[in-house]
Amino acid sequence: MKILRKLYSYYYRWRYKKYTAVRCEELPEKLRNGKCYYLMDAGFAWGLSFKCPCGCGELVNLNLVGSRPVWNASILDGELNITPSIWRNAGCKSHFWIVGGEIKWVI
Ligand SMILES: [Zn+2]
C-alpha cells in the first residue's frame, strides 16, 4: 500500500500543482482539491485552509492574524502568495511555498 500512496502523491502533486484562492465566510463541509479557502470576516481575511498539496488529504490551517505562527497571504492578479513557507510539523511533514498560486516544494 505504501507504493500506491507514493504513486497517488506523485499524481496529486502533478494534478494540483497550482492552487486557486476562494474567498469564503465559512469553510465548506467538503474541501475541494486544489482550492485554497481564504477565510473572510467583514471583508477582512483572517485564515487560510486547504488540503495538503502532497495528497495526504490532511487539512492545513494557517492563521493570518493573531499569535504566532502567522502567515502573510496576498492575492495578486488573482494568484495567491503566502509567506513564509509552510512546513507541516505533523503527518507528512511537507514543506512548500505557495507563489503565484503554484506549489513550490522545498526538497
Ligand atoms: Zn501532506
mmCIF file of N, CA, C and O and ligand atoms in Angstrom:
data_model
loop_
_atom_site.group_PDB
_atom_site.id
_atom_site.type_symbol
_atom_site.label_atom_id
_atom_site.label_comp_id
_atom_site.label_asym_id
_atom_site.label_seq_id
_atom_site.Cartn_x
_atom_site.Cartn_y
_atom_site.Cartn_z
ATOM 1 N N MET A 1 0.825 -1.211 0.000
ATOM 2 C CA MET A 1 0.000 0.000 0.000
ATOM 3 C C MET A 1 0.858 1.259 0.000
ATOM 4 O O MET A 1 0.425 2.302 -0.459
ATOM 5 N N LYS A 2 2.049 1.151 0.534
ATOM 6 C CA LYS A 2 2.931 2.320 0.599
ATOM 7 C C LYS A 2 3.258 2.826 -0.809
ATOM 8 O O LYS A 2 3.276 4.035 -1.034
ATOM 9 N N ILE A 3 3.459 1.886 -1.737
ATOM 10 C CA ILE A 3 3.787 2.267 -3.122
ATOM 11 C C ILE A 3 2.594 2.977 -3.772
ATOM 12 O O ILE A 3 2.779 3.948 -4.505
ATOM 13 N N LEU A 4 1.392 2.524 -3.474
ATOM 14 C CA LEU A 4 0.193 3.174 -4.019
ATOM 15 C C LEU A 4 0.057 4.603 -3.496
ATOM 16 O O LEU A 4 -0.281 5.512 -4.225
ATOM 17 N N ARG A 5 0.355 4.761 -2.219
ATOM 18 C CA ARG A 5 0.279 6.088 -1.610
ATOM 19 C C ARG A 5 1.289 7.025 -2.278
ATOM 20 O O ARG A 5 1.011 8.170 -2.544
ATOM 21 N N LYS A 6 2.471 6.480 -2.542
ATOM 22 C CA LYS A 6 3.534 7.258 -3.189
ATOM 23 C C LYS A 6 3.118 7.662 -4.619
ATOM 24 O O LYS A 6 3.292 8.813 -5.007
ATOM 25 N N LEU A 7 2.561 6.703 -5.344
ATOM 26 C CA LEU A 7 2.101 6.981 -6.706
ATOM 27 C C LEU A 7 0.993 8.032 -6.695
ATOM 28 O O LEU A 7 0.979 8.942 -7.515
ATOM 29 N N TYR A 8 0.076 7.905 -5.740
ATOM 30 C CA TYR A 8 -1.013 8.865 -5.629
ATOM 31 C C TYR A 8 -0.453 10.255 -5.321
ATOM 32 O O TYR A 8 -0.909 11.260 -5.870
ATOM 33 N N SER A 9 0.563 10.288 -4.468
ATOM 34 C CA SER A 9 1.189 11.554 -4.116
ATOM 35 C C SER A 9 1.796 12.220 -5.361
ATOM 36 O O SER A 9 1.626 13.421 -5.576
ATOM 37 N N TYR A 10 2.477 11.432 -6.204
ATOM 38 C CA TYR A 10 3.043 11.973 -7.450
ATOM 39 C C TYR A 10 1.935 12.523 -8.338
ATOM 40 O O TYR A 10 2.050 13.604 -8.895
ATOM 41 N N TYR A 11 0.871 11.733 -8.450
ATOM 42 C CA TYR A 11 -0.261 12.159 -9.278
ATOM 43 C C TYR A 11 -0.841 13.456 -8.734
ATOM 44 O O TYR A 11 -1.050 14.406 -9.468
ATOM 45 N N TYR A 12 -1.111 13.502 -7.435
ATOM 46 C CA TYR A 12 -1.753 14.658 -6.817
ATOM 47 C C TYR A 12 -0.907 15.910 -7.007
ATOM 48 O O TYR A 12 -1.395 16.976 -7.341
ATOM 49 N N ARG A 13 0.399 15.733 -6.793
ATOM 50 C CA ARG A 13 1.315 16.885 -6.934
ATOM 51 C C ARG A 13 1.322 17.403 -8.369
ATOM 52 O O ARG A 13 1.442 18.595 -8.596
ATOM 53 N N TRP A 14 1.204 16.487 -9.327
ATOM 54 C CA TRP A 14 1.181 16.889 -10.731
ATOM 55 C C TRP A 14 -0.158 17.537 -11.084
ATOM 56 O O TRP A 14 -0.218 18.581 -11.718
ATOM 57 N N ARG A 15 -1.237 16.916 -10.629
ATOM 58 C CA ARG A 15 -2.590 17.381 -10.957
ATOM 59 C C ARG A 15 -2.921 18.717 -10.303
ATOM 60 O O ARG A 15 -3.588 19.545 -10.886
ATOM 61 N N TYR A 16 -2.461 18.891 -9.065
ATOM 62 C CA TYR A 16 -2.802 20.106 -8.314
ATOM 63 C C TYR A 16 -1.547 20.891 -7.962
ATOM 64 O O TYR A 16 -1.313 21.217 -6.804
ATOM 65 N N LYS A 17 -0.746 21.183 -9.001
ATOM 66 C CA LYS A 17 0.469 21.947 -8.706
ATOM 67 C C LYS A 17 0.155 23.432 -8.560
ATOM 68 O O LYS A 17 0.990 24.200 -8.120
ATOM 69 N N LYS A 18 -1.061 23.791 -8.932
ATOM 70 C CA LYS A 18 -1.483 25.167 -8.777
ATOM 71 C C LYS A 18 -2.772 25.208 -7.960
ATOM 72 O O LYS A 18 -3.703 24.467 -8.243
ATOM 73 N N TYR A 19 -2.781 26.058 -6.933
ATOM 74 C CA TYR A 19 -3.957 26.211 -6.090
ATOM 75 C C TYR A 19 -4.630 27.539 -6.405
ATOM 76 O O TYR A 19 -3.951 28.539 -6.593
ATOM 77 N N THR A 20 -5.946 27.515 -6.457
ATOM 78 C CA THR A 20 -6.669 28.759 -6.688
ATOM 79 C C THR A 20 -7.354 29.190 -5.396
ATOM 80 O O THR A 20 -7.825 28.358 -4.622
ATOM 81 N N ALA A 21 -7.370 30.492 -5.195
ATOM 82 C CA ALA A 21 -7.940 31.039 -3.964
ATOM 83 C C ALA A 21 -9.444 31.230 -4.100
ATOM 84 O O ALA A 21 -9.929 31.668 -5.138
ATOM 85 N N VAL A 22 -10.150 30.860 -3.057
ATOM 86 C CA VAL A 22 -11.605 31.041 -2.995
ATOM 87 C C VAL A 22 -11.897 31.807 -1.711
ATOM 88 O O VAL A 22 -11.505 31.371 -0.635
ATOM 89 N N ARG A 23 -12.535 32.943 -1.847
ATOM 90 C CA ARG A 23 -12.894 33.705 -0.649
ATOM 91 C C ARG A 23 -14.184 33.133 -0.081
ATOM 92 O O ARG A 23 -15.114 32.844 -0.827
ATOM 93 N N CYS A 24 -14.233 32.957 1.226
ATOM 94 C CA CYS A 24 -15.468 32.467 1.841
ATOM 95 C C CYS A 24 -15.576 32.958 3.274
ATOM 96 O O CYS A 24 -14.577 33.316 3.895
ATOM 97 N N GLU A 25 -16.810 32.992 3.766
ATOM 98 C CA GLU A 25 -17.057 33.395 5.155
ATOM 99 C C GLU A 25 -16.919 32.188 6.068
ATOM 100 O O GLU A 25 -16.481 32.308 7.200
ATOM 101 N N GLU A 26 -17.312 31.038 5.521
ATOM 102 C CA GLU A 26 -17.257 29.806 6.305
ATOM 103 C C GLU A 26 -16.674 28.701 5.455
ATOM 104 O O GLU A 26 -16.909 28.645 4.252
ATOM 105 N N LEU A 27 -15.947 27.806 6.089
ATOM 106 C CA LEU A 27 -15.345 26.689 5.372
ATOM 107 C C LEU A 27 -16.437 25.696 4.955
ATOM 108 O O LEU A 27 -17.272 25.331 5.772
ATOM 109 N N PRO A 28 -16.457 25.295 3.682
ATOM 110 C CA PRO A 28 -17.465 24.295 3.288
ATOM 111 C C PRO A 28 -17.195 22.953 3.981
ATOM 112 O O PRO A 28 -16.082 22.716 4.450
ATOM 113 N N GLU A 29 -18.214 22.126 4.017
ATOM 114 C CA GLU A 29 -18.073 20.839 4.694
ATOM 115 C C GLU A 29 -17.003 19.970 4.039
ATOM 116 O O GLU A 29 -16.224 19.316 4.711
ATOM 117 N N LYS A 30 -16.999 19.991 2.693
ATOM 118 C CA LYS A 30 -16.030 19.179 1.961
ATOM 119 C C LYS A 30 -15.131 20.113 1.148
ATOM 120 O O LYS A 30 -15.625 20.836 0.271
ATOM 121 N N LEU A 31 -13.858 20.091 1.456
ATOM 122 C CA LEU A 31 -12.923 20.946 0.728
ATOM 123 C C LEU A 31 -12.545 20.313 -0.595
ATOM 124 O O LEU A 31 -12.360 19.100 -0.675
ATOM 125 N N ARG A 32 -12.434 21.136 -1.636
ATOM 126 C CA ARG A 32 -12.073 20.622 -2.958
ATOM 127 C C ARG A 32 -10.564 20.627 -3.121
ATOM 128 O O ARG A 32 -9.866 21.470 -2.562
ATOM 129 N N ASN A 33 -10.091 19.676 -3.921
ATOM 130 C CA ASN A 33 -8.670 19.596 -4.223
ATOM 131 C C ASN A 33 -8.239 20.834 -5.002
ATOM 132 O O ASN A 33 -8.988 21.324 -5.844
ATOM 133 N N GLY A 34 -7.068 21.323 -4.729
ATOM 134 C CA GLY A 34 -6.523 22.443 -5.491
ATOM 135 C C GLY A 34 -7.141 23.796 -5.180
ATOM 136 O O GLY A 34 -6.901 24.752 -5.893
ATOM 137 N N LYS A 35 -7.937 23.849 -4.125
ATOM 138 C CA LYS A 35 -8.558 25.122 -3.729
ATOM 139 C C LYS A 35 -7.991 25.561 -2.389
ATOM 140 O O LYS A 35 -7.787 24.748 -1.489
ATOM 141 N N CYS A 36 -7.766 26.850 -2.296
ATOM 142 C CA CYS A 36 -7.268 27.437 -1.070
ATOM 143 C C CYS A 36 -8.359 28.359 -0.561
ATOM 144 O O CYS A 36 -8.731 29.314 -1.246
ATOM 145 N N TYR A 37 -8.910 28.046 0.592
ATOM 146 C CA TYR A 37 -10.042 28.809 1.117
ATOM 147 C C TYR A 37 -9.543 29.971 1.977
ATOM 148 O O TYR A 37 -8.861 29.757 2.988
ATOM 149 N N TYR A 38 -9.864 31.147 1.495
ATOM 150 C CA TYR A 38 -9.447 32.395 2.117
ATOM 151 C C TYR A 38 -10.584 32.818 3.025
ATOM 152 O O TYR A 38 -11.648 33.213 2.561
ATOM 153 N N LEU A 39 -10.397 32.681 4.313
ATOM 154 C CA LEU A 39 -11.495 32.924 5.257
ATOM 155 C C LEU A 39 -11.622 34.405 5.583
ATOM 156 O O LEU A 39 -10.678 35.027 6.060
ATOM 157 N N MET A 40 -12.795 34.925 5.297
ATOM 158 C CA MET A 40 -13.042 36.357 5.452
ATOM 159 C C MET A 40 -14.095 36.605 6.530
ATOM 160 O O MET A 40 -15.000 35.795 6.719
ATOM 161 N N ASP A 41 -13.947 37.723 7.186
ATOM 162 C CA ASP A 41 -14.966 38.175 8.122
ATOM 163 C C ASP A 41 -15.087 39.682 7.951
ATOM 164 O O ASP A 41 -14.105 40.395 8.190
ATOM 165 N N ALA A 42 -16.232 40.125 7.510
ATOM 166 C CA ALA A 42 -16.485 41.542 7.256
ATOM 167 C C ALA A 42 -15.408 42.146 6.341
ATOM 168 O O ALA A 42 -14.878 43.224 6.605
ATOM 169 N N GLY A 43 -15.048 41.426 5.302
ATOM 170 C CA GLY A 43 -14.085 41.909 4.320
ATOM 171 C C GLY A 43 -12.633 41.797 4.756
ATOM 172 O O GLY A 43 -11.728 42.265 4.072
ATOM 173 N N PHE A 44 -12.411 41.166 5.875
ATOM 174 C CA PHE A 44 -11.072 41.058 6.445
ATOM 175 C C PHE A 44 -10.637 39.590 6.460
ATOM 176 O O PHE A 44 -11.335 38.737 6.996
ATOM 177 N N ALA A 45 -9.483 39.289 5.853
ATOM 178 C CA ALA A 45 -9.014 37.893 5.792
ATOM 179 C C ALA A 45 -8.313 37.520 7.094
ATOM 180 O O ALA A 45 -7.411 38.222 7.537
ATOM 181 N N TRP A 46 -8.753 36.439 7.703
ATOM 182 C CA TRP A 46 -8.147 36.047 8.986
ATOM 183 C C TRP A 46 -7.522 34.649 8.966
ATOM 184 O O TRP A 46 -6.758 34.287 9.861
ATOM 185 N N GLY A 47 -7.839 33.847 7.938
ATOM 186 C CA GLY A 47 -7.291 32.488 7.921
ATOM 187 C C GLY A 47 -7.308 31.884 6.531
ATOM 188 O O GLY A 47 -7.960 32.384 5.620
ATOM 189 N N LEU A 48 -6.541 30.824 6.392
ATOM 190 C CA LEU A 48 -6.465 30.095 5.125
ATOM 191 C C LEU A 48 -6.555 28.612 5.433
ATOM 192 O O LEU A 48 -5.921 28.133 6.374
ATOM 193 N N SER A 49 -7.335 27.891 4.650
ATOM 194 C CA SER A 49 -7.440 26.448 4.827
ATOM 195 C C SER A 49 -7.404 25.779 3.475
ATOM 196 O O SER A 49 -8.011 26.265 2.516
ATOM 197 N N PHE A 50 -6.674 24.670 3.395
ATOM 198 C CA PHE A 50 -6.615 23.912 2.150
ATOM 199 C C PHE A 50 -6.122 22.505 2.451
ATOM 200 O O PHE A 50 -5.547 22.250 3.510
ATOM 201 N N LYS A 51 -6.352 21.626 1.497
ATOM 202 C CA LYS A 51 -5.862 20.263 1.634
ATOM 203 C C LYS A 51 -4.366 20.267 1.348
ATOM 204 O O LYS A 51 -3.915 20.941 0.413
ATOM 205 N N CYS A 52 -3.629 19.506 2.103
ATOM 206 C CA CYS A 52 -2.177 19.437 1.919
ATOM 207 C C CYS A 52 -1.873 19.064 0.458
ATOM 208 O O CYS A 52 -2.452 18.116 -0.073
ATOM 209 N N PRO A 53 -0.958 19.813 -0.196
ATOM 210 C CA PRO A 53 -0.676 19.559 -1.614
ATOM 211 C C PRO A 53 0.084 18.263 -1.895
ATOM 212 O O PRO A 53 0.317 17.944 -3.063
ATOM 213 N N CYS A 54 0.455 17.506 -0.867
ATOM 214 C CA CYS A 54 1.153 16.240 -1.126
ATOM 215 C C CYS A 54 0.163 15.133 -1.448
ATOM 216 O O CYS A 54 0.549 14.061 -1.902
ATOM 217 N N GLY A 55 -1.132 15.387 -1.190
ATOM 218 C CA GLY A 55 -2.135 14.373 -1.481
ATOM 219 C C GLY A 55 -2.501 13.519 -0.276
ATOM 220 O O GLY A 55 -3.299 12.600 -0.396
ATOM 221 N N CYS A 56 -1.937 13.847 0.895
ATOM 222 C CA CYS A 56 -2.227 13.041 2.093
ATOM 223 C C CYS A 56 -3.656 13.279 2.584
ATOM 224 O O CYS A 56 -4.162 12.505 3.392
ATOM 225 N N GLY A 57 -4.281 14.356 2.099
ATOM 226 C CA GLY A 57 -5.674 14.618 2.459
ATOM 227 C C GLY A 57 -5.858 15.395 3.744
ATOM 228 O O GLY A 57 -6.976 15.751 4.097
ATOM 229 N N GLU A 58 -4.759 15.663 4.448
ATOM 230 C CA GLU A 58 -4.861 16.407 5.711
ATOM 231 C C GLU A 58 -5.194 17.871 5.430
ATOM 232 O O GLU A 58 -4.801 18.425 4.400
ATOM 233 N N LEU A 59 -5.885 18.466 6.386
ATOM 234 C CA LEU A 59 -6.253 19.870 6.266
ATOM 235 C C LEU A 59 -5.123 20.733 6.826
ATOM 236 O O LEU A 59 -4.585 20.448 7.893
ATOM 237 N N VAL A 60 -4.757 21.753 6.082
ATOM 238 C CA VAL A 60 -3.748 22.704 6.547
ATOM 239 C C VAL A 60 -4.481 24.000 6.865
ATOM 240 O O VAL A 60 -5.214 24.525 6.036
ATOM 241 N N ASN A 61 -4.323 24.483 8.093
ATOM 242 C CA ASN A 61 -4.951 25.733 8.526
ATOM 243 C C ASN A 61 -3.862 26.734 8.866
ATOM 244 O O ASN A 61 -2.946 26.405 9.627
ATOM 245 N N LEU A 62 -3.953 27.912 8.300
ATOM 246 C CA LEU A 62 -2.957 28.949 8.578
ATOM 247 C C LEU A 62 -3.639 30.174 9.165
ATOM 248 O O LEU A 62 -4.673 30.609 8.666
ATOM 249 N N ASN A 63 -3.029 30.727 10.203
ATOM 250 C CA ASN A 63 -3.506 31.986 10.780
ATOM 251 C C ASN A 63 -2.945 33.143 9.984
ATOM 252 O O ASN A 63 -1.752 33.147 9.660
ATOM 253 N N LEU A 64 -3.790 34.098 9.693
ATOM 254 C CA LEU A 64 -3.299 35.312 9.028
ATOM 255 C C LEU A 64 -3.254 36.483 10.004
ATOM 256 O O LEU A 64 -2.700 37.532 9.695
ATOM 257 N N VAL A 65 -3.855 36.281 11.158
ATOM 258 C CA VAL A 65 -3.821 37.306 12.216
ATOM 259 C C VAL A 65 -3.602 36.606 13.547
ATOM 260 O O VAL A 65 -3.746 35.385 13.652
ATOM 261 N N GLY A 66 -3.276 37.377 14.553
ATOM 262 C CA GLY A 66 -3.163 36.833 15.891
ATOM 263 C C GLY A 66 -1.767 36.351 16.217
ATOM 264 O O GLY A 66 -0.790 36.819 15.651
ATOM 265 N N SER A 67 -1.727 35.372 17.111
ATOM 266 C CA SER A 67 -0.436 34.952 17.654
ATOM 267 C C SER A 67 0.311 34.045 16.683
ATOM 268 O O SER A 67 -0.274 33.443 15.790
ATOM 269 N N ARG A 68 1.613 33.938 16.860
ATOM 270 C CA ARG A 68 2.469 33.133 16.014
ATOM 271 C C ARG A 68 2.152 31.650 16.173
ATOM 272 O O ARG A 68 1.783 31.259 17.274
ATOM 273 N N PRO A 69 2.325 30.817 15.168
ATOM 274 C CA PRO A 69 2.798 31.214 13.841
ATOM 275 C C PRO A 69 1.701 31.897 13.026
ATOM 276 O O PRO A 69 0.542 31.511 13.096
ATOM 277 N N VAL A 70 2.099 32.897 12.297
ATOM 278 C CA VAL A 70 1.147 33.640 11.482
ATOM 279 C C VAL A 70 1.762 33.865 10.096
ATOM 280 O O VAL A 70 2.966 34.051 9.976
ATOM 281 N N TRP A 71 0.940 33.759 9.064
ATOM 282 C CA TRP A 71 1.409 33.880 7.692
ATOM 283 C C TRP A 71 0.870 35.143 7.052
ATOM 284 O O TRP A 71 -0.134 35.693 7.505
ATOM 285 N N ASN A 72 1.534 35.533 6.005
ATOM 286 C CA ASN A 72 1.100 36.679 5.230
ATOM 287 C C ASN A 72 0.610 36.149 3.884
ATOM 288 O O ASN A 72 1.362 35.464 3.192
ATOM 289 N N ALA A 73 -0.624 36.409 3.558
ATOM 290 C CA ALA A 73 -1.166 35.934 2.282
ATOM 291 C C ALA A 73 -1.704 37.106 1.495
ATOM 292 O O ALA A 73 -2.301 38.023 2.059
ATOM 293 N N SER A 74 -1.449 37.086 0.202
ATOM 294 C CA SER A 74 -1.976 38.146 -0.652
ATOM 295 C C SER A 74 -2.448 37.529 -1.960
ATOM 296 O O SER A 74 -1.949 36.483 -2.377
ATOM 297 N N ILE A 75 -3.399 38.175 -2.564
ATOM 298 C CA ILE A 75 -3.865 37.733 -3.882
ATOM 299 C C ILE A 75 -3.490 38.835 -4.864
ATOM 300 O O ILE A 75 -4.004 39.949 -4.776
ATOM 301 N N LEU A 76 -2.512 38.536 -5.730
ATOM 302 C CA LEU A 76 -2.057 39.489 -6.731
ATOM 303 C C LEU A 76 -2.446 38.960 -8.097
ATOM 304 O O LEU A 76 -2.070 37.842 -8.450
ATOM 305 N N ASP A 77 -3.188 39.770 -8.853
ATOM 306 C CA ASP A 77 -3.690 39.365 -10.171
ATOM 307 C C ASP A 77 -4.396 38.010 -10.094
ATOM 308 O O ASP A 77 -4.222 37.156 -10.971
ATOM 309 N N GLY A 78 -5.129 37.795 -9.030
ATOM 310 C CA GLY A 78 -5.884 36.555 -8.867
ATOM 311 C C GLY A 78 -5.060 35.367 -8.400
ATOM 312 O O GLY A 78 -5.591 34.278 -8.227
ATOM 313 N N GLU A 79 -3.750 35.583 -8.208
ATOM 314 C CA GLU A 79 -2.868 34.475 -7.790
ATOM 315 C C GLU A 79 -2.494 34.633 -6.318
ATOM 316 O O GLU A 79 -2.165 35.725 -5.863
ATOM 317 N N LEU A 80 -2.496 33.514 -5.642
ATOM 318 C CA LEU A 80 -2.234 33.515 -4.212
ATOM 319 C C LEU A 80 -0.737 33.421 -3.906
ATOM 320 O O LEU A 80 -0.006 32.643 -4.524
ATOM 321 N N ASN A 81 -0.297 34.234 -2.963
ATOM 322 C CA ASN A 81 1.091 34.207 -2.493
ATOM 323 C C ASN A 81 1.068 34.126 -0.978
ATOM 324 O O ASN A 81 0.366 34.905 -0.330
ATOM 325 N N ILE A 82 1.842 33.190 -0.429
ATOM 326 C CA ILE A 82 1.888 33.036 1.021
ATOM 327 C C ILE A 82 3.342 33.061 1.477
ATOM 328 O O ILE A 82 4.185 32.369 0.905
ATOM 329 N N THR A 83 3.613 33.866 2.499
ATOM 330 C CA THR A 83 4.932 33.852 3.120
ATOM 331 C C THR A 83 4.766 33.763 4.627
ATOM 332 O O THR A 83 3.786 34.289 5.143
ATOM 333 N N PRO A 84 5.682 33.162 5.366
ATOM 334 C CA PRO A 84 6.805 32.369 4.869
ATOM 335 C C PRO A 84 6.342 31.009 4.339
ATOM 336 O O PRO A 84 5.145 30.832 4.106
ATOM 337 N N SER A 85 7.265 30.092 4.184
ATOM 338 C CA SER A 85 6.914 28.763 3.683
ATOM 339 C C SER A 85 6.052 28.018 4.705
ATOM 340 O O SER A 85 6.006 28.385 5.871
ATOM 341 N N ILE A 86 5.408 26.983 4.249
ATOM 342 C CA ILE A 86 4.552 26.158 5.109
ATOM 343 C C ILE A 86 5.269 24.837 5.330
ATOM 344 O O ILE A 86 5.613 24.148 4.363
ATOM 345 N N TRP A 87 5.494 24.526 6.581
ATOM 346 C CA TRP A 87 6.214 23.303 6.924
ATOM 347 C C TRP A 87 5.390 22.567 7.969
ATOM 348 O O TRP A 87 5.313 23.002 9.110
ATOM 349 N N ARG A 88 4.763 21.504 7.544
ATOM 350 C CA ARG A 88 3.902 20.749 8.458
ATOM 351 C C ARG A 88 4.771 20.018 9.477
ATOM 352 O O ARG A 88 5.711 19.325 9.110
ATOM 353 N N ASN A 89 4.427 20.203 10.747
ATOM 354 C CA ASN A 89 5.235 19.544 11.782
ATOM 355 C C ASN A 89 4.614 18.222 12.221
ATOM 356 O O ASN A 89 5.094 17.579 13.135
ATOM 357 N N ALA A 90 3.548 17.808 11.550
ATOM 358 C CA ALA A 90 2.922 16.525 11.858
ATOM 359 C C ALA A 90 2.635 15.802 10.542
ATOM 360 O O ALA A 90 2.746 16.392 9.466
ATOM 361 N N GLY A 91 2.280 14.559 10.643
ATOM 362 C CA GLY A 91 1.875 13.792 9.458
ATOM 363 C C GLY A 91 2.965 13.698 8.405
ATOM 364 O O GLY A 91 4.067 13.234 8.668
ATOM 365 N N CYS A 92 2.656 14.189 7.201
ATOM 366 C CA CYS A 92 3.557 14.032 6.052
ATOM 367 C C CYS A 92 4.795 14.929 6.117
ATOM 368 O O CYS A 92 5.725 14.750 5.340
ATOM 369 N N LYS A 93 4.780 15.922 6.998
ATOM 370 C CA LYS A 93 5.909 16.867 7.172
ATOM 371 C C LYS A 93 6.282 17.611 5.891
ATOM 372 O O LYS A 93 7.441 17.966 5.688
ATOM 373 N N SER A 94 5.306 17.814 5.041
ATOM 374 C CA SER A 94 5.556 18.533 3.787
ATOM 375 C C SER A 94 6.055 19.945 4.057
ATOM 376 O O SER A 94 5.648 20.581 5.030
ATOM 377 N N HIS A 95 6.921 20.409 3.176
ATOM 378 C CA HIS A 95 7.468 21.762 3.278
ATOM 379 C C HIS A 95 7.386 22.395 1.895
ATOM 380 O O HIS A 95 7.969 21.878 0.953
ATOM 381 N N PHE A 96 6.665 23.487 1.784
ATOM 382 C CA PHE A 96 6.448 24.111 0.473
ATOM 383 C C PHE A 96 6.119 25.588 0.615
ATOM 384 O O PHE A 96 5.799 26.074 1.699
ATOM 385 N N TRP A 97 6.235 26.259 -0.509
ATOM 386 C CA TRP A 97 5.830 27.663 -0.629
ATOM 387 C C TRP A 97 4.623 27.689 -1.564
ATOM 388 O O TRP A 97 4.463 26.780 -2.378
ATOM 389 N N ILE A 98 3.826 28.729 -1.469
ATOM 390 C CA ILE A 98 2.799 28.974 -2.484
ATOM 391 C C ILE A 98 3.124 30.345 -3.076
ATOM 392 O O ILE A 98 3.045 31.364 -2.390
ATOM 393 N N VAL A 99 3.581 30.322 -4.316
ATOM 394 C CA VAL A 99 3.995 31.542 -5.017
ATOM 395 C C VAL A 99 3.217 31.624 -6.329
ATOM 396 O O VAL A 99 3.277 30.703 -7.147
ATOM 397 N N GLY A 100 2.509 32.705 -6.513
ATOM 398 C CA GLY A 100 1.710 32.864 -7.725
ATOM 399 C C GLY A 100 0.715 31.714 -7.881
ATOM 400 O O GLY A 100 0.412 31.292 -8.989
ATOM 401 N N GLY A 101 0.234 31.203 -6.758
ATOM 402 C CA GLY A 101 -0.720 30.101 -6.769
ATOM 403 C C GLY A 101 -0.083 28.732 -6.923
ATOM 404 O O GLY A 101 -0.734 27.709 -6.737
ATOM 405 N N GLU A 102 1.215 28.707 -7.272
ATOM 406 C CA GLU A 102 1.882 27.418 -7.509
ATOM 407 C C GLU A 102 2.563 26.887 -6.257
ATOM 408 O O GLU A 102 3.125 27.647 -5.476
ATOM 409 N N ILE A 103 2.503 25.572 -6.121
ATOM 410 C CA ILE A 103 3.170 24.911 -5.011
ATOM 411 C C ILE A 103 4.637 24.744 -5.390
ATOM 412 O O ILE A 103 4.964 24.130 -6.406
ATOM 413 N N LYS A 104 5.511 25.320 -4.587
ATOM 414 C CA LYS A 104 6.959 25.184 -4.797
ATOM 415 C C LYS A 104 7.500 24.347 -3.651
ATOM 416 O O LYS A 104 7.534 24.817 -2.509
ATOM 417 N N TRP A 105 7.898 23.137 -3.974
ATOM 418 C CA TRP A 105 8.358 22.217 -2.935
ATOM 419 C C TRP A 105 9.760 22.554 -2.470
ATOM 420 O O TRP A 105 10.617 22.900 -3.268
ATOM 421 N N VAL A 106 9.969 22.402 -1.176
ATOM 422 C CA VAL A 106 11.298 22.551 -0.599
ATOM 423 C C VAL A 106 11.823 21.132 -0.427
ATOM 424 O O VAL A 106 11.180 20.311 0.210
ATOM 425 N N ILE A 107 12.965 20.868 -1.037
ATOM 426 C CA ILE A 107 13.471 19.488 -1.000
ATOM 427 C C ILE A 107 14.365 19.293 0.213
ATOM 428 O O ILE A 107 15.110 20.155 0.575
HETATM 429 ZN ZN ZN B 1 0.587 16.044 3.186
#
